[in-house]
Coordinates of C-alpha atoms and ligand atoms in Angstrom, one line a residue:
M12 CA -31.9 -9.8 14.1
G13 CA -32.2 -9.6 10.3
V14 CA -28.8 -9.7 8.5
T15 CA -28.5 -7.8 4.9
A16 CA -25.9 -8.6 2.6
L17 CA -23.5 -5.4 2.4
G18 CA -21.0 -6.8 -0.8
S19 CA -19.2 -9.9 -1.6
T20 CA -16.1 -11.4 -3.0
K21 CA -16.3 -14.8 -4.6
S22 CA -16.0 -16.4 -1.4
T23 CA -17.1 -14.1 1.3
T24 CA -20.2 -11.9 1.9
F25 CA -20.1 -8.6 4.1
V26 CA -23.1 -8.1 6.3
T27 CA -24.9 -5.5 8.2
S28 CA -28.1 -5.7 10.6
D29 CA -29.4 -2.2 9.7
P30 CA -30.4 -1.6 6.1
S31 CA -30.9 2.1 6.5
R32 CA -27.2 2.1 7.1
F33 CA -27.0 2.0 3.2
R34 CA -28.1 5.4 2.5
S35 CA -25.9 7.3 5.3
P36 CA -22.8 9.2 4.3
K37 CA -20.9 7.2 6.7
F38 CA -21.7 3.9 4.7
A39 CA -20.5 5.4 1.7
E40 CA -17.3 6.1 3.5
L41 CA -17.5 2.3 4.7
G42 CA -18.2 1.2 1.0
L43 CA -15.0 2.9 0.1
L44 CA -13.1 1.2 2.6
I45 CA -14.7 -2.2 1.9
R46 CA -13.5 -2.1 -1.7
R47 CA -9.9 -1.4 -0.4
F48 CA -10.7 -4.6 1.6
V49 CA -11.6 -6.5 -1.2
G50 CA -8.6 -5.5 -3.3
A51 CA -6.5 -6.8 -0.3
M52 CA -8.7 -10.2 -0.1
L53 CA -8.3 -11.1 -3.9
P54 CA -4.8 -12.6 -3.8
I55 CA -5.5 -14.8 -0.8
S56 CA -8.5 -16.5 -2.3
H57 CA -6.2 -16.9 -5.4
A58 CA -3.5 -18.2 -3.3
S59 CA -5.7 -20.7 -1.3
M60 CA -6.4 -22.3 -4.7
R61 CA -2.8 -22.8 -5.8
I62 CA -0.5 -25.5 -4.7
R63 CA 2.9 -24.2 -3.7
V64 CA 5.7 -25.8 -5.3
G65 CA 9.4 -26.1 -4.4
V66 CA 9.3 -23.4 -1.8
C67 CA 11.3 -25.1 1.1
A68 CA 11.7 -23.4 4.4
R69 CA 15.0 -21.9 4.3
E70 CA 15.4 -21.5 0.2
E71 CA 17.2 -18.6 -0.9
R72 CA 16.6 -17.0 -4.2
R73 CA 18.2 -13.8 -5.4
F74 CA 18.0 -11.5 -8.0
S75 CA 20.2 -8.6 -9.0
G76 CA 17.5 -6.7 -11.2
A77 CA 14.0 -7.1 -11.9
R78 CA 14.5 -7.8 -15.6
Q79 CA 17.2 -10.1 -15.0
S80 CA 16.6 -13.6 -14.7
W81 CA 17.1 -15.8 -11.7
T82 CA 21.0 -15.8 -11.0
G83 CA 21.1 -18.1 -7.8
G84 CA 24.0 -16.0 -6.6
R85 CA 24.8 -12.6 -5.3
V86 CA 26.5 -10.8 -8.4
S87 CA 24.9 -7.3 -8.8
T88 CA 25.9 -3.7 -9.8
E89 CA 22.2 -2.7 -9.7
P90 CA 21.3 -0.1 -7.0
V91 CA 18.7 -2.1 -5.5
E92 CA 18.8 -5.8 -4.8
Y93 CA 16.2 -8.5 -4.0
H94 CA 16.4 -12.0 -2.5
E95 CA 14.0 -14.1 -0.7
Q96 CA 14.7 -16.3 2.5
G97 CA 12.0 -18.9 3.3
D98 CA 8.8 -16.7 3.2
I99 CA 10.5 -13.3 3.8
A100 CA 11.6 -11.1 0.9
F101 CA 14.4 -8.7 1.3
I102 CA 14.9 -5.4 -0.9
T103 CA 18.3 -3.8 -0.4
L104 CA 19.0 0.0 -1.4
N105 CA 22.4 -0.8 -3.0
R106 CA 24.3 2.4 -3.6
P107 CA 26.6 2.4 -0.3
E108 CA 29.1 5.0 -1.8
K109 CA 26.2 7.6 -2.5
L110 CA 24.8 6.5 1.0
N111 CA 21.8 4.8 -1.1
A112 CA 20.5 8.2 -2.7
L113 CA 17.4 7.6 -4.6
N114 CA 17.4 8.4 -8.4
P115 CA 15.1 7.0 -11.1
R116 CA 16.6 3.6 -11.5
V117 CA 16.4 3.2 -7.7
F118 CA 12.7 3.9 -8.1
E119 CA 12.2 1.7 -11.0
L120 CA 13.7 -1.4 -9.2
L121 CA 12.0 -0.6 -5.6
D122 CA 8.8 -0.6 -7.9
D123 CA 9.6 -3.8 -9.7
F124 CA 10.4 -5.6 -6.4
I125 CA 7.6 -4.7 -4.3
T126 CA 5.5 -5.9 -7.3
R127 CA 7.1 -9.3 -7.5
F128 CA 6.9 -9.6 -3.7
A129 CA 3.1 -8.6 -3.6
D130 CA 2.7 -11.2 -6.5
D131 CA 4.1 -14.1 -5.1
D132 CA 1.8 -16.2 -2.7
S133 CA 4.6 -17.9 -1.1
L134 CA 5.9 -14.5 0.6
K135 CA 4.6 -12.9 3.5
V136 CA 6.6 -10.2 4.9
A137 CA 9.2 -7.7 3.0
V138 CA 12.2 -6.3 4.7
L139 CA 13.4 -2.9 3.3
H140 CA 17.1 -2.1 4.4
G141 CA 20.3 -0.3 2.8
N142 CA 23.8 -1.7 2.2
G143 CA 26.6 0.2 3.8
T144 CA 26.6 2.7 6.3
S145 CA 22.9 4.1 5.7
F146 CA 19.4 3.4 4.7
A147 CA 19.1 6.2 2.2
A148 CA 20.2 10.0 2.6
G149 CA 17.3 11.0 0.4
A150 CA 16.9 12.0 -3.3
D151 CA 20.0 12.1 -5.2
I152 CA 20.9 15.8 -5.5
E153 CA 23.0 15.3 -8.5
H154 CA 20.1 14.2 -10.5
Y155 CA 18.5 17.8 -9.5
V156 CA 21.2 19.7 -11.3
D157 CA 19.9 19.6 -14.6
I158 CA 16.3 18.9 -14.7
D159 CA 13.6 21.6 -14.8
A160 CA 10.4 22.0 -12.5
V161 CA 8.6 19.8 -14.7
Q162 CA 10.9 17.1 -14.7
Y163 CA 11.4 17.4 -11.1
L164 CA 7.7 17.0 -10.7
D165 CA 7.8 13.8 -12.6
F166 CA 10.6 12.6 -10.3
M167 CA 8.6 13.4 -7.4
R168 CA 5.6 11.7 -8.8
S169 CA 7.6 8.5 -9.7
G170 CA 8.8 8.3 -6.1
N171 CA 5.5 8.9 -4.6
G172 CA 4.0 6.1 -6.9
V173 CA 6.6 3.8 -5.3
Q174 CA 5.8 4.6 -1.9
L175 CA 2.0 4.1 -2.5
K176 CA 3.1 0.6 -3.6
Y177 CA 4.8 -0.1 -0.5
S178 CA 2.2 1.6 1.7
Q179 CA -0.7 -0.1 -0.1
C180 CA 1.1 -3.7 -0.5
P181 CA -1.5 -6.2 0.5
K182 CA 1.3 -7.6 2.9
P183 CA 3.4 -6.1 5.7
V184 CA 6.5 -4.3 4.7
I185 CA 9.2 -3.4 7.5
A186 CA 11.8 -0.7 7.0
A187 CA 15.0 -1.5 8.7
V188 CA 16.7 1.8 9.4
H189 CA 20.5 2.5 10.3
G190 CA 22.7 5.5 9.6
Y191 CA 21.0 8.4 7.7
A192 CA 17.5 8.2 6.7
L193 CA 16.9 11.7 5.4
G194 CA 14.4 13.5 3.0
G195 CA 13.2 10.9 0.4
G196 CA 14.9 8.2 2.3
L197 CA 13.0 8.9 5.6
E198 CA 9.7 9.3 3.5
L199 CA 10.3 5.8 2.1
A200 CA 10.7 4.2 5.3
L201 CA 7.4 6.3 6.7
A202 CA 5.5 4.6 3.7
C203 CA 6.2 1.0 5.3
D204 CA 4.3 -0.7 7.8
F205 CA 7.0 -0.6 10.4
I206 CA 10.3 1.4 11.1
V207 CA 12.9 -0.6 13.0
A208 CA 15.7 1.9 13.9
A209 CA 19.2 1.7 15.1
P210 CA 19.6 4.0 18.4
D211 CA 22.0 6.1 16.4
A212 CA 20.1 6.4 13.2
Q213 CA 19.9 9.9 12.1
M214 CA 16.7 10.8 10.5
G215 CA 15.3 14.1 9.1
L216 CA 13.8 16.2 6.2
P217 CA 16.6 18.7 5.3
E218 CA 15.2 19.9 2.2
V219 CA 14.8 23.5 3.2
R220 CA 18.8 23.4 3.5
L221 CA 18.7 23.0 -0.2
G222 CA 16.0 25.5 -0.8
L223 CA 13.5 22.7 -1.3
L224 CA 10.3 21.2 0.1
P225 CA 10.0 17.5 1.0
G226 CA 7.7 15.8 -1.8
G227 CA 7.4 12.4 -0.7
G228 CA 4.8 12.8 2.3
G229 CA 7.3 14.1 4.7
T230 CA 4.8 17.0 5.5
Q231 CA 2.0 14.3 5.7
R232 CA 2.9 10.9 7.0
L233 CA 5.5 12.4 9.6
P234 CA 2.8 14.7 11.5
R235 CA 0.5 11.7 11.6
L236 CA 3.0 9.9 13.6
I237 CA 4.8 12.5 15.9
G238 CA 2.6 15.5 15.6
T239 CA 2.5 18.7 13.9
T240 CA 4.7 20.6 16.3
R241 CA 7.5 18.3 16.1
T242 CA 7.2 17.9 12.5
A243 CA 7.4 21.7 12.1
E244 CA 10.7 22.0 14.2
I245 CA 12.1 19.0 12.2
L246 CA 11.0 20.5 8.7
M247 CA 11.7 23.9 9.3
T248 CA 14.9 24.1 10.9
A249 CA 16.2 20.8 9.1
K250 CA 16.9 19.3 12.6
R251 CA 18.0 15.5 12.7
F252 CA 16.4 13.3 15.2
S253 CA 18.0 9.9 16.4
G254 CA 16.6 6.4 16.3
D255 CA 16.3 6.4 20.0
Q256 CA 14.3 9.6 19.6
A257 CA 12.0 7.9 16.9
V258 CA 11.3 4.9 19.4
E259 CA 10.5 7.3 22.1
W260 CA 8.0 9.2 20.0
G261 CA 6.4 6.0 19.0
M262 CA 7.2 6.1 15.4
A263 CA 9.6 3.2 15.4
L264 CA 10.7 0.1 17.1
G265 CA 14.0 -0.5 18.7
L266 CA 16.2 -3.3 18.4
G267 CA 15.3 -5.5 21.5
D268 CA 17.9 -8.0 22.0
H269 CA 19.0 -7.9 18.3
E270 CA 22.5 -6.4 17.3
D271 CA 21.5 -4.3 14.4
A272 CA 18.4 -3.0 12.8
L273 CA 18.4 -5.7 9.8
A274 CA 18.4 -8.4 12.6
A275 CA 15.6 -6.9 14.5
A276 CA 13.5 -6.4 11.3
T277 CA 14.2 -9.8 10.2
A278 CA 13.2 -11.2 13.7
L279 CA 10.0 -9.1 13.6
A280 CA 9.4 -10.5 10.0
E281 CA 9.7 -14.2 11.2
R282 CA 7.2 -13.4 14.1
I283 CA 4.5 -12.0 11.6
A284 CA 5.1 -14.8 9.1
L285 CA 4.2 -17.2 11.8
Q286 CA 0.8 -15.8 12.2
A287 CA -2.6 -16.5 10.1
V288 CA -2.1 -14.7 6.7
L289 CA -5.6 -13.2 6.4
P290 CA -6.0 -11.1 9.6
I291 CA -2.5 -9.7 9.0
R292 CA -3.6 -8.5 5.7
M293 CA -7.0 -7.1 7.2
A294 CA -5.0 -5.5 9.9
K295 CA -2.8 -3.6 7.3
V296 CA -5.7 -2.2 5.6
L297 CA -7.7 -1.6 8.9
L298 CA -4.7 0.4 10.3
R299 CA -3.9 2.3 7.0
S300 CA -7.6 3.2 5.8
G301 CA -8.9 3.3 9.4
A302 CA -7.0 6.3 10.2
D303 CA -8.3 8.6 7.5
A304 CA -12.0 7.3 8.1
S305 CA -14.4 8.5 10.9
L306 CA -14.1 6.5 13.9
D307 CA -17.6 5.2 13.3
A308 CA -17.1 3.9 10.0
A309 CA -14.1 2.3 11.0
M310 CA -15.4 0.6 13.8
D311 CA -18.1 -0.8 11.7
L312 CA -15.5 -1.9 9.2
E313 CA -13.5 -3.6 12.0
Q314 CA -16.7 -5.6 13.2
S315 CA -17.5 -6.7 9.7
M316 CA -13.9 -7.9 8.8
G317 CA -13.5 -9.4 12.2
A318 CA -16.8 -11.5 11.6
M319 CA -15.6 -12.4 8.0
I320 CA -12.3 -13.6 9.4
F321 CA -14.2 -15.6 11.9
T322 CA -15.4 -17.8 9.0
T323 CA -11.9 -18.7 7.8
A324 CA -10.4 -21.9 8.1
D325 CA -7.2 -20.5 9.9
A326 CA -9.6 -19.1 12.5
R327 CA -11.2 -22.6 13.2
E328 CA -7.6 -24.0 13.3
G329 CA -6.2 -21.1 15.6
I330 CA -9.3 -21.8 18.0
R331 CA -9.3 -25.5 17.8
A332 CA -5.5 -25.6 18.3
F333 CA -5.9 -23.3 21.6
V334 CA -8.4 -25.5 22.9
E335 CA -6.5 -28.9 22.3
K336 CA -3.2 -27.0 23.6
R337 CA -1.2 -27.3 20.6
R338 CA 0.5 -25.1 18.0
P339 CA -1.9 -23.9 15.1
E340 CA -1.1 -24.9 11.6
F341 CA -2.4 -22.1 9.5
K342 CA -2.9 -22.8 5.8
G343 CA -3.5 -19.3 4.6
N344 CA -7.3 -19.7 4.1
Ligands
LIG3 N1 22.3 12.9 -2.9 C1 23.4 12.6 -3.8 N2 24.7 12.4 -3.4 C2 24.7 12.1 -1.9 C3 23.4 12.4 -1.2 C4 22.2 12.6 -1.8 N3 21.1 13.0 -1.2 N4 23.9 12.1 0.2 C5 25.1 11.8 0.2 N5 25.6 11.6 -1.1 C6 27.0 11.2 -1.5 C7 27.8 12.2 -1.2 O1 27.9 13.3 -2.5 C8 29.2 11.4 -1.2 O2 29.5 11.4 -2.4 P1 31.2 11.3 -3.1 O3 32.1 10.6 -2.0 O4 31.0 11.2 -4.4 O5 31.6 12.8 -2.7 C9 28.8 10.3 -0.5 O6 27.3 10.2 -0.7 C10 29.0 10.1 0.9 O7 28.2 11.4 1.5 P2 29.3 12.4 2.5 O8 28.6 13.8 2.4 O9 30.8 12.5 2.1 O10 29.1 11.8 3.8 P3 29.0 12.6 5.4 O11 29.3 11.5 6.1 O12 30.2 13.7 5.3 O13 27.5 13.2 5.2 C11 25.3 13.5 5.2 C12 26.6 12.5 5.1 C13 24.1 12.5 4.9 C14 24.8 14.4 6.1 C15 25.7 14.3 3.8 O14 25.9 13.6 2.7 C16 24.3 15.0 3.2 O15 24.0 16.1 4.1 N6 23.6 14.5 2.5 C17 22.5 14.9 1.7 C18 21.3 14.8 2.7 C19 20.0 15.6 1.9 O16 20.0 16.7 1.7 N7 19.2 14.7 1.6 C20 17.5 15.3 1.1 C21 17.9 15.3 -0.5 S1 16.3 16.1 -1.3

């Protein structure tokens, strides 16, 4: 069967066996998805060219604010904290006295820290969680008191921009949810790849009680996970649902044997970090982009990406290690 080049990055060529596919609408859609893939791929080829220096397995690096320099210690009055442990980044909402309500400074730091995580090739997974009794009780309502509709829209837009960075981050991000995850707090968690929820977590979209509408994807991301009918009830009655309920509906993972959501999310992150980097990144794009594409286009993309991943050094190593009955040593290329 003839093979036609479909597109290429520096190191990779995507192929199809049927040139007539170039002309179909499905193919245009596929082209769009592939561009997203290429975006996810680029940091990897970059990574494989770099030599990693000074990152020992359990090294911890802590930062208390994106613009502050390395502190080496955990002293912070910033409303979001960041630290690294081995190849996992922890982003911590840190306004416990306000149940981690989200204000413009919180959005700014969330944005800075996800960028820091995404840009650092030595980091593989991020865990987002909240200090104190809750994940986040939504947008800071006090911030709404003196702003007009234009400022409100700007605030919504900056929140949405942050969420997009989390959902489109090339590496997996896990939200560890305990206590309240309401309004914008729930929406932020929904932008992550996983929610790990404590059984008694309280989630919901209570905006209608304030005379408002969810503005960060609540009306869009939640129904895609739990269906329109359940979402309509939650949205229109401001009814809360528990972590247990979220697990039952398939929108969250439970704690397993772990004592809290952070421990369970960390264990999940550690398991993901053991796997080959490239297939994880590709799986994230397939899961996110494929859900909005036609099944046909998404299946084509899955096959093309599967063939491309098959050519990587890590795939060779994984297969060889299985046959030789040993643990694989993945190098991220
Ligand atoms: N914005 C700003 N402040 C908030 C907040 C929010 N979304 N959620 C909680 N807080 C603050 C409270 O004002 C309180 O501050 P104070 O001690 O200075 O008065 C503090 O966090 C603790 O909250 P409190 O209401 O006393 O705790 P509770 O256990 O009685 O109730 C909630 C918890 C989450 C049920 C309640 O705080 C609540 O309904 N919050 C708003 C949730 C919401 O509507 N989110 C969507 C916003 S669009």
